Amino acid sequence: FQWKRAYVCATGYSRRNVTMSFFRSKIVLLVVAAAAVAGDFFAAVVAEESCASSTSTDPNQTDQPQLDQRDLEAAAAFDTRLRERNSHVLHQEEEIESEETNGTKEAVDENETIAEETVAADAKEVNRKPRNDWITRTNPHTGEHEEIQVGVEQILLPNYEALEAEFHEALDDVDAYIWEVYDDPELSTVLNRCKDRDDDCLFRAMQGECDTDRNYMWENCAPSCKACDMLLYERRCPYDPDSIPSGALQPGDLNRMFARIIEDPEYRKYEPVAWSQPTMTAAQRAADPDLYDSPWVVSLENFLSDEEVERLLELAEEDGYEESDDGGEYLEDGTFVTYLIPGRTSFNSWCRECFTDPLGQDVVARIEEMTQIDRHHFEHLQMLRYEYSQHYHVHHDFDTYDVPRQPGPRVITFFLYLSDVEEGGGTNFPRLDLTFTPKKGSAVIWPNVLDEDPMEWDEMTEHQALPVIKGTKYAANAWIHMHDWQRPNEKNCAE
């Protein structure tokens, strides 16, 4: 967008020019040029307003927006591309005019064929059996008229007329179930999410898909599955500490793990360095629990090969990056609603294939061996991309909401650097006065919890991603939980 803004500011080519370029073409060109012109028209509108807002309106003030050489070069390339596109559109206009007469008859014949097919399809749809998406009743206690919106209309597909009686009986059962949910003080909290979102929910429920495709059906067809209670996290994902196997860490395990990484000759090839480590004895910590000891923070200069880095980047591109979100609130169903915030401006994707791809598996296995924690405790790798000025404000990877949940909290962060950065983009620990400069193939490991109590967060490992000043930063988070994360995630119990 910046170079399009530069083009508008430098040349004056604004929305009016784009509009005139568009309307020179005849209506028949809408199909040919609509997508391309709409994109440049929108960019020009935003860019022109941005240019206007950044240019002084004081006639005595001559300051203009400062454009660097990259902006001007990009603007020139944009101008050339747009002129070539307009020339191409005009050429297509001439061709279409010459073919217009010959094409009229074929178009009419094609429209008639489509109309006949539509009539035939509508005739087949006569057998659809609709269910009103609102249900009503007279409250037996108050005598008041009540109604509930239960989702989209449910249909019985053509060729299944033999199931009509069973279908309508199932509809009545669902209606009765919804009123039970409505009258239940606890379940009524998720009533706004307990909807049939597909018009074939009931039909699929009758085919047994509430059991064979449980996650999808519970989320999108809860009334037809009579599973509104599964939208409550506590019902769907009960947490019983006594029934969960012992966690990844016991008191004292963190110190032993990091000491082994530093001292074991097997790991010297990774060039481990301890930049921070505990200095107090167990007796000192027990005598004064309010004192904060230094946490472990260890860097590994050569953890990933170039081949592994390139493969991880390829997998991230295949998954596609999205804007990173942060903050928000937990809903009754246990899901976390997040928002885009100015404090976090990077892009991320989730590398699920890293657990099945051969090179990705090598990386996961190495983290597993070094930490001696089973990979089932690992989240999918979170792939990160930070471009110019992008950053992430001070935060902590421990979340108190995770403590009473099946996977437990994130206990260790294993951070991988997948690129060098020309300037900026460091990982900073403000309480420890530590900053790590991104180096392709390196890694940094730190705990999110206390060694003496792995279910309590260690606030000393708050950190931030500093703004990228020059270049692009690629990295990845490997978050390790106290308990199994992978299996609860399959049941929508790890969000």
XYZ file of N, CA, C and O in Angstrom, residues 352-417:
264
model
N 0.704 -27.234 11.439
C 0.247 -28.565 11.830
C 1.049 -29.648 11.118
O 1.252 -30.747 11.649
N 1.507 -29.342 9.894
C 2.258 -30.323 9.120
C 3.651 -30.566 9.683
O 4.313 -31.534 9.294
N 4.112 -29.703 10.580
C 5.457 -29.878 11.140
C 5.578 -31.186 11.922
O 6.690 -31.671 12.153
N 4.451 -31.751 12.339
C 4.489 -32.999 13.083
C 4.460 -34.221 12.167
O 4.628 -35.348 12.633
N 4.227 -33.999 10.868
C 4.177 -35.121 9.917
C 5.223 -34.996 8.821
O 5.644 -36.001 8.255
N 5.644 -33.775 8.498
C 6.677 -33.567 7.487
C 8.011 -34.119 8.005
O 8.361 -33.923 9.177
N 8.791 -34.826 7.160
C 10.046 -35.440 7.640
C 11.000 -34.457 8.302
O 11.498 -34.727 9.407
N 11.261 -33.302 7.681
C 12.172 -32.333 8.284
C 11.543 -31.672 9.504
O 12.223 -31.400 10.500
N 10.244 -31.412 9.428
C 9.554 -30.858 10.587
C 9.608 -31.809 11.769
O 9.805 -31.397 12.920
N 9.466 -33.101 11.492
C 9.542 -34.102 12.556
C 10.920 -34.119 13.203
O 11.045 -34.327 14.420
N 11.954 -33.900 12.394
C 13.312 -33.864 12.947
C 13.452 -32.739 13.972
O 14.072 -32.910 15.029
N 12.878 -31.586 13.651
C 12.960 -30.440 14.563
C 12.189 -30.739 15.847
O 12.693 -30.523 16.963
N 10.980 -31.250 15.697
C 10.157 -31.567 16.868
C 10.836 -32.619 17.731
O 10.864 -32.520 18.973
N 11.420 -33.622 17.091
C 12.098 -34.690 17.839
C 13.300 -34.146 18.606
O 13.583 -34.595 19.731
N 13.994 -33.175 18.040
C 15.157 -32.603 18.718
C 14.728 -31.810 19.951
O 15.374 -31.868 20.999
N 13.626 -31.056 19.827
C 13.098 -30.328 20.990
C 12.639 -31.316 22.052
O 12.881 -31.140 23.254
N 11.981 -32.382 21.607
C 11.490 -33.418 22.513
C 12.647 -34.053 23.280
O 12.579 -34.252 24.499
N 13.743 -34.359 22.578
C 14.884 -35.011 23.212
C 15.601 -34.067 24.177
O 16.001 -34.468 25.277
N 15.720 -32.799 23.785
C 16.449 -31.853 24.626
C 15.685 -31.547 25.910
O 16.269 -31.426 26.985
N 14.369 -31.399 25.812
C 13.564 -31.087 27.002
C 13.153 -32.341 27.760
O 12.752 -32.258 28.928
N 13.217 -33.507 27.070
C 12.752 -34.777 27.616
C 11.275 -34.707 28.018
O 10.851 -35.269 29.037
N 10.511 -33.990 27.190
C 9.058 -33.894 27.354
C 8.412 -34.407 26.076
O 8.790 -33.992 24.970
N 7.431 -35.293 26.203
C 6.785 -35.915 25.049
C 6.121 -34.869 24.158
O 5.545 -33.897 24.637
N 6.186 -35.093 22.845
C 5.642 -34.136 21.880
C 4.138 -33.941 21.992
O 3.589 -32.972 21.459
N 3.454 -34.852 22.667
C 2.016 -34.649 22.858
C 1.731 -33.428 23.721
O 0.607 -32.916 23.723
N 2.726 -32.952 24.431
C 2.580 -31.743 25.239
C 2.797 -30.475 24.411
O 2.587 -29.381 24.923
N 3.212 -30.620 23.137
C 3.549 -29.473 22.291
C 2.314 -28.971 21.545
O 1.536 -29.766 21.006
N 2.165 -27.662 21.473
C 1.216 -27.080 20.519
C 1.807 -27.197 19.120
O 3.009 -27.449 18.938
N 0.965 -26.976 18.107
C 1.504 -26.827 16.754
C 2.445 -25.631 16.746
O 2.201 -24.642 17.445
N 3.516 -25.723 15.984
C 4.440 -24.601 15.920
C 3.718 -23.359 15.400
O 3.023 -23.409 14.382
N 3.887 -22.250 16.106
C 3.327 -20.982 15.642
C 4.401 -20.263 14.835
O 5.421 -19.838 15.374
N 4.164 -20.129 13.532
C 5.123 -19.486 12.639
C 4.853 -17.982 12.616
O 3.699 -17.550 12.506
N 5.912 -17.191 12.684
C 5.789 -15.741 12.825
C 6.510 -15.011 11.698
O 7.571 -15.452 11.245
N 5.935 -13.894 11.287
C 6.585 -12.998 10.317
C 6.401 -11.561 10.785
O 5.275 -11.114 10.983
N 7.505 -10.862 10.960
C 7.495 -9.451 11.346
C 8.115 -8.635 10.217
O 9.277 -8.864 9.845
N 7.353 -7.699 9.684
C 7.862 -6.820 8.647
C 8.223 -5.469 9.266
O 8.198 -5.307 10.480
N 8.570 -4.516 8.423
C 9.037 -3.215 8.898
C 8.088 -2.625 9.945
O 6.877 -2.564 9.723
N 8.621 -2.232 11.080
C 7.949 -1.574 12.209
C 7.047 -2.499 13.019
O 6.509 -2.084 14.046
N 6.863 -3.738 12.595
C 5.967 -4.634 13.323
C 6.637 -5.128 14.607
O 7.858 -5.313 14.676
N 5.817 -5.378 15.633
C 6.325 -5.680 16.960
C 5.255 -6.400 17.773
O 4.124 -6.566 17.321
N 5.622 -6.780 19.008
C 4.678 -7.361 19.964
C 5.067 -6.817 21.333
O 6.180 -7.013 21.800
N 4.114 -6.155 21.973
C 4.423 -5.496 23.232
C 4.746 -6.498 24.342
O 4.636 -7.714 24.160
N 5.126 -5.991 25.511
C 5.513 -6.854 26.630
C 4.357 -7.782 26.995
O 3.222 -7.331 27.193
N 4.647 -9.064 27.111
C 3.609 -10.049 27.409
C 4.259 -11.268 28.060
O 5.481 -11.364 28.173
N 3.425 -12.211 28.456
C 3.909 -13.450 29.058
C 3.185 -14.607 28.392
O 2.017 -14.497 28.006
N 3.884 -15.735 28.223
C 3.285 -16.888 27.544
C 2.426 -17.748 28.468
O 1.748 -18.665 28.009
N 2.463 -17.484 29.765
C 1.634 -18.197 30.735
C 0.261 -17.543 30.797
O 0.150 -16.324 30.839
N -0.794 -18.355 30.797
C -2.158 -17.855 30.895
C -2.853 -18.562 32.049
O -2.961 -19.791 32.064
N -3.325 -17.787 33.003
C -3.960 -18.385 34.181
C -5.199 -19.198 33.817
O -5.569 -20.129 34.546
N -5.860 -18.858 32.692
C -7.050 -19.613 32.292
C -6.705 -21.059 31.935
O -7.563 -21.935 31.955
N -5.444 -21.318 31.587
C -5.051 -22.666 31.186
C -4.841 -23.595 32.378
O -4.806 -24.818 32.212
N -4.677 -23.049 33.572
C -4.322 -23.881 34.725
C -5.381 -24.945 35.011
O -5.052 -26.137 35.134
N -6.682 -24.599 35.113
C -7.685 -25.627 35.401
C -8.246 -26.280 34.133
O -9.428 -26.627 34.069
N -7.411 -26.466 33.154
C -7.843 -27.093 31.903
C -6.991 -28.319 31.623
O -5.888 -28.461 32.154
N -7.496 -29.165 30.742
C -6.840 -30.451 30.521
C -5.372 -30.320 30.113
O -4.522 -31.049 30.638
N -4.992 -29.421 29.188
C -3.571 -29.350 28.811
C -2.699 -28.666 29.862
O -1.471 -28.806 29.833
N -3.305 -27.904 30.781
C -2.517 -27.157 31.747
C -1.833 -25.966 31.084
O -1.998 -25.710 29.888
N -1.034 -25.197 31.827
C -0.413 -23.992 31.285
C 0.806 -24.308 30.417
O 1.346 -25.422 30.442
N 1.225 -23.293 29.662
C 2.489 -23.391 28.930
C 3.631 -23.262 29.943
O 3.764 -22.241 30.605
N 4.460 -24.287 30.032
C 5.528 -24.269 31.029
C 6.877 -23.864 30.441
O 7.746 -23.351 31.143
N 7.088 -24.118 29.150
C 8.357 -23.798 28.497
C 8.082 -23.183 27.130
O 7.167 -23.623 26.411
N 8.859 -22.166 26.771
C 8.846 -21.611 25.420
C 10.179 -21.930 24.759
O 11.244 -21.612 25.309
N 10.113 -22.570 23.603
C 11.301 -22.903 22.804
C 11.177 -22.074 21.527
O 10.395 -22.394 20.642
N 11.937 -20.977 21.442
C 11.756 -19.985 20.376
C 12.828 -20.176 19.308
O 14.036 -20.180 19.603
N 12.396 -20.322 18.055
C 13.290 -20.593 16.930
C 13.395 -19.376 16.019
O 12.376 -18.795 15.633
N 14.623 -19.007 15.655
C 14.840 -17.914 14.702
C 15.057 -18.512 13.310
O 15.944 -19.354 13.125
